[in-house]
PDB file of C-alpha atoms in Angstrom:
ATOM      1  CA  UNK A   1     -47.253 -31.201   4.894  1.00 37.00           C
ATOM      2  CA  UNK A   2     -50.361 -30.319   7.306  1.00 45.00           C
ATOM      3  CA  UNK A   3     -52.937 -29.176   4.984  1.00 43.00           C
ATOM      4  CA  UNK A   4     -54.433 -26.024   5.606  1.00 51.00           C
ATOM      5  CA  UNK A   5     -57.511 -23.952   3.275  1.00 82.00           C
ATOM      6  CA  UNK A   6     -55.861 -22.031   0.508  1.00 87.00           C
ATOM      7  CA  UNK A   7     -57.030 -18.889   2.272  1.00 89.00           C
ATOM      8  CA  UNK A   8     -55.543 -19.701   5.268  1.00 91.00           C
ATOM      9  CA  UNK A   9     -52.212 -20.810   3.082  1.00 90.00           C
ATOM     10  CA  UNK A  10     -52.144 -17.456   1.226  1.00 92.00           C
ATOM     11  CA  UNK A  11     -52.343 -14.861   4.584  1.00 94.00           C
ATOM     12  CA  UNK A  12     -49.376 -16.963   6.138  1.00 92.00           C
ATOM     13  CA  UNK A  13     -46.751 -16.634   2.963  1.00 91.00           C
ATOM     14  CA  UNK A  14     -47.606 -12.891   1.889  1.00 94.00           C
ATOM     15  CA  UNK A  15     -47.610 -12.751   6.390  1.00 93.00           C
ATOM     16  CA  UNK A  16     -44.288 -14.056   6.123  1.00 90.00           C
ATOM     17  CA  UNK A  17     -42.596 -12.693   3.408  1.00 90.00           C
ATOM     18  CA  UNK A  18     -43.418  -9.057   4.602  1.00 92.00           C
ATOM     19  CA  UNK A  19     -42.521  -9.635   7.866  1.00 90.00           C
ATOM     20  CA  UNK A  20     -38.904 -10.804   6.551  1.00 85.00           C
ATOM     21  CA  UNK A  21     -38.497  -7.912   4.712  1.00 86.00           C
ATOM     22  CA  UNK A  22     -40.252  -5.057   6.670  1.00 87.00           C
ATOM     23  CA  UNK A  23     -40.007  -6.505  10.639  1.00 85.00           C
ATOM     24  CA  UNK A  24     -42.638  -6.604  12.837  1.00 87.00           C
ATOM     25  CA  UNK A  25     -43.368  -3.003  13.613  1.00 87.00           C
ATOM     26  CA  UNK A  26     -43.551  -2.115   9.965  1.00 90.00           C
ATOM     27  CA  UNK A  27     -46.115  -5.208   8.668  1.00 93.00           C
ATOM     28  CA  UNK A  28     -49.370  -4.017   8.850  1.00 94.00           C
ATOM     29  CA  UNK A  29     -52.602  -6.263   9.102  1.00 95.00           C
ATOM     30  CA  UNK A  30     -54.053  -3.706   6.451  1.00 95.00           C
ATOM     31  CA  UNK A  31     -50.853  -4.317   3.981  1.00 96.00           C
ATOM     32  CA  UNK A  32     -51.064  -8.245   4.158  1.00 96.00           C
ATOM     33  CA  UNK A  33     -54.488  -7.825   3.563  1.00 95.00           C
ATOM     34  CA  UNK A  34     -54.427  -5.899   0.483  1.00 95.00           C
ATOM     35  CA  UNK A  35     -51.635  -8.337  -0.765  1.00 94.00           C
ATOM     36  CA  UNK A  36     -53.616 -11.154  -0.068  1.00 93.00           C
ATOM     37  CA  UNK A  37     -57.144  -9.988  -0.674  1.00 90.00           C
ATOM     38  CA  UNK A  38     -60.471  -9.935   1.189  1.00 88.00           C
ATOM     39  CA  UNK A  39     -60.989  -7.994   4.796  1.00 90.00           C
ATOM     40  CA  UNK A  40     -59.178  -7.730   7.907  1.00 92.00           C
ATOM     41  CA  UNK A  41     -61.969  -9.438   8.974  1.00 92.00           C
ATOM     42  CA  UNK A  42     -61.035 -12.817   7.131  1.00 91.00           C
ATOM     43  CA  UNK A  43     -57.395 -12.486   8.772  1.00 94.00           C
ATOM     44  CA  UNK A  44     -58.875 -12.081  12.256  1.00 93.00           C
ATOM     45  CA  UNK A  45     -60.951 -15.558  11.517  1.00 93.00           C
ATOM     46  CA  UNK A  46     -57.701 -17.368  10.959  1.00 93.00           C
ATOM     47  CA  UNK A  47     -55.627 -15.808  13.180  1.00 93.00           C
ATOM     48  CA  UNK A  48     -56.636 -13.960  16.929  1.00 92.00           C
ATOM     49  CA  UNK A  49     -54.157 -11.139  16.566  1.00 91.00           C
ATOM     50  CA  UNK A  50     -51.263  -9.594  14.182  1.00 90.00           C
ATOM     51  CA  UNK A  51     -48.742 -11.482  17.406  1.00 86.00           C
ATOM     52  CA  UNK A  52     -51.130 -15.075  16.511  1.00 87.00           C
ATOM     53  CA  UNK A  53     -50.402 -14.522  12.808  1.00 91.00           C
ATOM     54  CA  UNK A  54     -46.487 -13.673  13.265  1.00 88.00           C
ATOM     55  CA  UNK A  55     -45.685 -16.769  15.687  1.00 83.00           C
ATOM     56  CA  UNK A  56     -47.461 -19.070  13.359  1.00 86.00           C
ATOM     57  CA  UNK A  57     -45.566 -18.047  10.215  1.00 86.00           C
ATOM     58  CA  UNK A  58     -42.520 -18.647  12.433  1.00 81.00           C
ATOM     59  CA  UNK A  59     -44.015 -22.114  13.038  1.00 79.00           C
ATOM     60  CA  UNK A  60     -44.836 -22.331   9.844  1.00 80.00           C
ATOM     61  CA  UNK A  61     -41.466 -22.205   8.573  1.00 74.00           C
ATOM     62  CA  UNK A  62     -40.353 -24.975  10.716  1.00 74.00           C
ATOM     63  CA  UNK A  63     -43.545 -27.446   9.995  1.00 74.00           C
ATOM     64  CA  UNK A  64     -41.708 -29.898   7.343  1.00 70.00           C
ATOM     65  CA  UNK A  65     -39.077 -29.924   9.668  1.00 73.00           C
ATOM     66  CA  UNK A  66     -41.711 -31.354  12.909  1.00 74.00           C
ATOM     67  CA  UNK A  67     -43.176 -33.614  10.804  1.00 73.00           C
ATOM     68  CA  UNK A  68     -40.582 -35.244   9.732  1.00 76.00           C
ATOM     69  CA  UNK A  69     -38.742 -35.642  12.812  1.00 78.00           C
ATOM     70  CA  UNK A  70     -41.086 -36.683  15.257  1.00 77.00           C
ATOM     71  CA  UNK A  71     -42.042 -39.971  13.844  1.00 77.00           C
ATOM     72  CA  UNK A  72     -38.280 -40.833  13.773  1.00 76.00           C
ATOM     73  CA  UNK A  73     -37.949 -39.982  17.600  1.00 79.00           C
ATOM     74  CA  UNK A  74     -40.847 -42.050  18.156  1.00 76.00           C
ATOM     75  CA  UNK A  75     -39.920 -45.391  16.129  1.00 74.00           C
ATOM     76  CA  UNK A  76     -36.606 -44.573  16.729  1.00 74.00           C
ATOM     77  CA  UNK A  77     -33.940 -47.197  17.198  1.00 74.00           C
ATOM     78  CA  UNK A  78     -33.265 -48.886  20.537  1.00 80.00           C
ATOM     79  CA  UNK A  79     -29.405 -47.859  20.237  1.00 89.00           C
ATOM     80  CA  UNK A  80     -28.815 -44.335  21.502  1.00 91.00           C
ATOM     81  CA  UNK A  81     -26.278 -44.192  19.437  1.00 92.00           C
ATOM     82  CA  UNK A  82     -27.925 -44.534  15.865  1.00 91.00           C
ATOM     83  CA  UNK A  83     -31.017 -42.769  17.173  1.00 91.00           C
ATOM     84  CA  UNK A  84     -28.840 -39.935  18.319  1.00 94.00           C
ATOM     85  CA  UNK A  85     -26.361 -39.720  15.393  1.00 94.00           C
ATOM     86  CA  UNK A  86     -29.290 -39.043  13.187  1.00 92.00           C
ATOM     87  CA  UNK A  87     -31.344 -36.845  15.097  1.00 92.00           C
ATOM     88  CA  UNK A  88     -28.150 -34.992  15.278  1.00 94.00           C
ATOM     89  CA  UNK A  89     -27.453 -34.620  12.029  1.00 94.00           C
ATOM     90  CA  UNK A  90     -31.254 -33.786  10.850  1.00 92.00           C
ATOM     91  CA  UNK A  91     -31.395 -31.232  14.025  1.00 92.00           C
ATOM     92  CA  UNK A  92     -28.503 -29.246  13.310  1.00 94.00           C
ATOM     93  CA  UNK A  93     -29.047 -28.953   9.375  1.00 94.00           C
ATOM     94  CA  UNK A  94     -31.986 -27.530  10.185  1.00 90.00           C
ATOM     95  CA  UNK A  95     -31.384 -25.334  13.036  1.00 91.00           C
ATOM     96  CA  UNK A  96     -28.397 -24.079  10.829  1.00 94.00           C
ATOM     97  CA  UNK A  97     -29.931 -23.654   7.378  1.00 91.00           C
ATOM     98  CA  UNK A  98     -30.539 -19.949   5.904  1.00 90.00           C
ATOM     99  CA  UNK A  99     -34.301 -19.870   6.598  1.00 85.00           C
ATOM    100  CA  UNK A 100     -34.442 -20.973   9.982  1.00 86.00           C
ATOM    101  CA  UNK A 101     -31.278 -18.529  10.634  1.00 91.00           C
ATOM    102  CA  UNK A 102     -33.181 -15.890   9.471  1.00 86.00           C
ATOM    103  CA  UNK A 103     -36.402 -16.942  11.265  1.00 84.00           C
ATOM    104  CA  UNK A 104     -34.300 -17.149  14.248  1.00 86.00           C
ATOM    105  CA  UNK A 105     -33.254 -13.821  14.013  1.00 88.00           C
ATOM    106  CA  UNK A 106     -36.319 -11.936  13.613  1.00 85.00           C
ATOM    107  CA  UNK A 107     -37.737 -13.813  16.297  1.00 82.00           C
ATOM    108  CA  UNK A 108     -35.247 -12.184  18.503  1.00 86.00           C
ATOM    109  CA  UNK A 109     -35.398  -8.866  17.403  1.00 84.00           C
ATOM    110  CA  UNK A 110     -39.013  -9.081  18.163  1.00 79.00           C
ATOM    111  CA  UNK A 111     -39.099 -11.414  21.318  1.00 78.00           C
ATOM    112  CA  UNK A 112     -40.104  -8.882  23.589  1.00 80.00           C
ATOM    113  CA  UNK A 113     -43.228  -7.791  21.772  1.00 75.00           C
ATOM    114  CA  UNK A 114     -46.464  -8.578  23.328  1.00 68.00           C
ATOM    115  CA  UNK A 115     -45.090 -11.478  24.313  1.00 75.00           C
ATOM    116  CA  UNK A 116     -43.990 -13.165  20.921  1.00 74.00           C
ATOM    117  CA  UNK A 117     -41.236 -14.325  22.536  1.00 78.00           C
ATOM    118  CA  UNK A 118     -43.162 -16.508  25.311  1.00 81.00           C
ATOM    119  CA  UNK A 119     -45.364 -17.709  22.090  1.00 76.00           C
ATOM    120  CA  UNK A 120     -42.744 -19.234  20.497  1.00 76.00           C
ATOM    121  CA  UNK A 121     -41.022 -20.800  23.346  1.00 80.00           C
ATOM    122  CA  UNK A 122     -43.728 -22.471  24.503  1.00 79.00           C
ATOM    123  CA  UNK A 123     -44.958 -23.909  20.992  1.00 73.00           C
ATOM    124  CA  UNK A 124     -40.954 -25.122  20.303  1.00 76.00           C
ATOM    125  CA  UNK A 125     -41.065 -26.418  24.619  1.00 79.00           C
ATOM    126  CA  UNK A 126     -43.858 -28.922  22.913  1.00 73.00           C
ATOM    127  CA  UNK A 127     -42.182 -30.269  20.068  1.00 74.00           C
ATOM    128  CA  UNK A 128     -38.909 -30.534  22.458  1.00 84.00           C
ATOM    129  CA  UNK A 129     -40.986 -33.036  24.530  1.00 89.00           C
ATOM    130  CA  UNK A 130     -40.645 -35.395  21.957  1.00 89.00           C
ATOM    131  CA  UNK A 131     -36.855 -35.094  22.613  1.00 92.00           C
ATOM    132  CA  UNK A 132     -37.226 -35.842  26.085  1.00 95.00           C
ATOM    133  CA  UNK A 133     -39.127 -38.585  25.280  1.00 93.00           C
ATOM    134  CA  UNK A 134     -36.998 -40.138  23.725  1.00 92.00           C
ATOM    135  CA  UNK A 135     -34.069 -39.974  26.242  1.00 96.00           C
ATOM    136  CA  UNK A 136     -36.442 -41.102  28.635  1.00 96.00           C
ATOM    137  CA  UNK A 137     -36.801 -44.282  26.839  1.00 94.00           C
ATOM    138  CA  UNK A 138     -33.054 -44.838  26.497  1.00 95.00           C
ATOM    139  CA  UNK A 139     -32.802 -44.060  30.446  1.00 96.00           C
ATOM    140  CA  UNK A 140     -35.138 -46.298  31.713  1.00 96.00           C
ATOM    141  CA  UNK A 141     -33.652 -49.320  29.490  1.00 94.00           C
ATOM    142  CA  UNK A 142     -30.136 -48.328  30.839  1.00 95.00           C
ATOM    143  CA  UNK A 143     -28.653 -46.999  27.631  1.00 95.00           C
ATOM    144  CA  UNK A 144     -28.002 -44.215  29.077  1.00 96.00           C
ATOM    145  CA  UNK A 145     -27.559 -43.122  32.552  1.00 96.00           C
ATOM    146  CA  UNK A 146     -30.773 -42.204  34.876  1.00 96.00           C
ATOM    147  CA  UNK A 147     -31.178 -38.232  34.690  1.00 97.00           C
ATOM    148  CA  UNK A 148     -33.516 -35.327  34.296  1.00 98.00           C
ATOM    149  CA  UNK A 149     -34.407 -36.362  30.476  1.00 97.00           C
ATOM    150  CA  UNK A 150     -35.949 -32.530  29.872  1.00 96.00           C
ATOM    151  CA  UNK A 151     -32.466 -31.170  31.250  1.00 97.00           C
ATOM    152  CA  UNK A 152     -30.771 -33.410  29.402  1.00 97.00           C
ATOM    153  CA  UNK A 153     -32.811 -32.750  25.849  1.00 96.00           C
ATOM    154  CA  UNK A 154     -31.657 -28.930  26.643  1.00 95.00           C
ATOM    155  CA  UNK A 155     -28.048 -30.278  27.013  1.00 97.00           C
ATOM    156  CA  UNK A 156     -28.076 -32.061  23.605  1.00 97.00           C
ATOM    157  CA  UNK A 157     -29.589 -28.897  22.077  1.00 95.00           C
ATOM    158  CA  UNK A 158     -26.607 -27.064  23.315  1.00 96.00           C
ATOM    159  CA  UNK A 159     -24.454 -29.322  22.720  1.00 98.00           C
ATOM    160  CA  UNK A 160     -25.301 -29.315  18.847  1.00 97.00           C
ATOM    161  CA  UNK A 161     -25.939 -25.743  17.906  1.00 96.00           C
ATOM    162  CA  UNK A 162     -22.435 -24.764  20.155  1.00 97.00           C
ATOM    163  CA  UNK A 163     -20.160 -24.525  17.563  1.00 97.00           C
ATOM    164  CA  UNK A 164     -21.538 -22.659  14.399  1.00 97.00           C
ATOM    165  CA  UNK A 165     -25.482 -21.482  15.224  1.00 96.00           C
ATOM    166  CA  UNK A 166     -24.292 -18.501  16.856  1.00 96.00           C
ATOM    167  CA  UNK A 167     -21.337 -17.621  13.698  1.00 97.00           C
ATOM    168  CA  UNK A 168     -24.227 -17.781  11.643  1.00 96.00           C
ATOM    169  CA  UNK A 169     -27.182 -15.731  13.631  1.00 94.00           C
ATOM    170  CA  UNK A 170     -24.427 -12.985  14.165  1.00 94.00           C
ATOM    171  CA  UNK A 171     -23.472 -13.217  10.774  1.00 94.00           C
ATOM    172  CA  UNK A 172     -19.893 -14.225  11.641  1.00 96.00           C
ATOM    173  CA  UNK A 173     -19.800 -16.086   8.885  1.00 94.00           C
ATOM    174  CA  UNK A 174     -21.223 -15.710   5.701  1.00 88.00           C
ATOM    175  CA  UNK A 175     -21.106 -18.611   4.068  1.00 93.00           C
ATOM    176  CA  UNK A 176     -23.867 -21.871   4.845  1.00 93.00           C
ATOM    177  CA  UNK A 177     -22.979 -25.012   6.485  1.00 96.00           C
ATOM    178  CA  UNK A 178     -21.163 -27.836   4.189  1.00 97.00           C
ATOM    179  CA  UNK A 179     -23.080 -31.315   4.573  1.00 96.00           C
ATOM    180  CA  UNK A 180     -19.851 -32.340   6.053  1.00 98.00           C
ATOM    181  CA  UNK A 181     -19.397 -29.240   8.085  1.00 98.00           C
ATOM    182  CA  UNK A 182     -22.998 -30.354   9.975  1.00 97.00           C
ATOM    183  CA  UNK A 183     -21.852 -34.296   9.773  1.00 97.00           C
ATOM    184  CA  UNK A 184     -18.785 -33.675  11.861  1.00 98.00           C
ATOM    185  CA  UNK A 185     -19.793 -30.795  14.075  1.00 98.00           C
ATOM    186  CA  UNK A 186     -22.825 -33.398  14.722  1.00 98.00           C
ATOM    187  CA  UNK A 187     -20.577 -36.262  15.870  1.00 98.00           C
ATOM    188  CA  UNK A 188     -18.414 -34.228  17.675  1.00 98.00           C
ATOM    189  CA  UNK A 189     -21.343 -33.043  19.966  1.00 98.00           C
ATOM    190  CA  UNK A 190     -23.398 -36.547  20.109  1.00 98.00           C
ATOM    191  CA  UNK A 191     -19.812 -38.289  21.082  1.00 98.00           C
ATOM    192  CA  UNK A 192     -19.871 -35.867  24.170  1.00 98.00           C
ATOM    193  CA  UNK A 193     -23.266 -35.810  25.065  1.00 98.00           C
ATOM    194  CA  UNK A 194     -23.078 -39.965  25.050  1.00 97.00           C
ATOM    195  CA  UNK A 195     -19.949 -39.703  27.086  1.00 97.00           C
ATOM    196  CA  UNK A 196     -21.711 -37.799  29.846  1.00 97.00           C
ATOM    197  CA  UNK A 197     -24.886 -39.611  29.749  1.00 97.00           C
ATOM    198  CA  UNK A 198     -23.112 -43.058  29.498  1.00 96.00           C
ATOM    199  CA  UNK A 199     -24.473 -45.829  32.539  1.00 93.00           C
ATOM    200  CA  UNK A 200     -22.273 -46.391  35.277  1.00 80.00           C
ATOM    201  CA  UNK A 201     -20.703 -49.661  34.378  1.00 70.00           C
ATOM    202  CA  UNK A 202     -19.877 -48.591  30.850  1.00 60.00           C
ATOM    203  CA  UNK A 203     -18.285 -45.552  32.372  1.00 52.00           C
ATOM    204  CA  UNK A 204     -16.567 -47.747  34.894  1.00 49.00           C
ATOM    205  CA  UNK A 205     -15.048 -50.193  32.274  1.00 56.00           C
ATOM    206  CA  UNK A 206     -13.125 -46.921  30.675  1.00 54.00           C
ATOM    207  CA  UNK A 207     -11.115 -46.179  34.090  1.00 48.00           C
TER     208      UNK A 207
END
């Protein structure tokens, strides 16, 4: 994991855990410091602003996540279809696990906040890019069919989180994902995003 001073450590998992539990509105800078000790001023070093501190706690939560799947997008296999399968897989575990549900959902009850929202999106826009990057590879070597690789990345995104991420943010369903549950819901999506990004002469050779 990214290392970070204790201090800095400390502010973002009392930050966190209040914000969980209380929301936005009701965290105050004042409360996380007398949790965590020291002076507001020590949480203003670290962080520009209470909307600074939240997104990065967000962030935070998803940080073992980044770092563990961008190397694998970047040495990742020269077959689409083993890259893909496990990025897949990895992706929509995560995206679908209890924490980042609940992550998910605060960040939408409090996306419209001083522009939290816009934070966010564009720190999880930069990790996507490694996505794209990837598909851009795999297009320009023919494995898959020349496209928009951004608009595509957002495609396989979709494709993945269709059929259980919103069950789960709405709390549809109670219960987490099964390993097998994400392995098949996984496969299903990947077969259908390779099927429309496929070259021409492999689709050809199926009609």
């Amino acid at each position: 994991m990214k290392k970070r001073d204790a201090k800095r450590q400390a502010i973002l998992d009392t930050a966190y855990r209040l914000f969980q539990a209380q929301g936005f509105d009701q965290t105050s800078v004042s409360e996380i410091t007398a949790q965590v000790g020291g002076s507001k001023a020590t949480i203003y070093s670290h962080f520009p602003s209470k909307e600074e501190l939240f997104v990065e706690c967000m962030m935070a939560a998803t940080e073992d996540y980044i770092l563990s799947i961008i190397p694998s997008l970047e040495t990742a296999e020269a077959d689409p279809e083993v890259a893909l399968r496990d990025y897949g897989r990895r992706f929509l575990g995560y995206v679908c696990s209890p924490d980042i549900v609940a992550v998910q959902r605060l960040l939408i009850a409090e996306a419209n906040r001083f522009g939290i929202g816009k934070l966010f999106y564009d720190k999880v826009t930069a990790m996507r890019a490694h996505v794209s990057a990837l598909l851009s590879r795999f297009m320009a070597s023919g494995t898959l069919r020349s496209d928009d690789p951004q608009v595509a990345a957002e495609y396989l995104r979709a494709m993945l989180e269709a059929e259980y991420l919103e069950q789960l943010l709405f709390c549809a369903r109670e219960t987490a994902l099964s390993e097998d549950e994400i392995a098949a819901a996984s496969e299903r999506a990947i077969s259908t995003f390779l099927r429309a990004y496929a070259p021409a002469a492999s689709v050809a050779e199926t009609h």
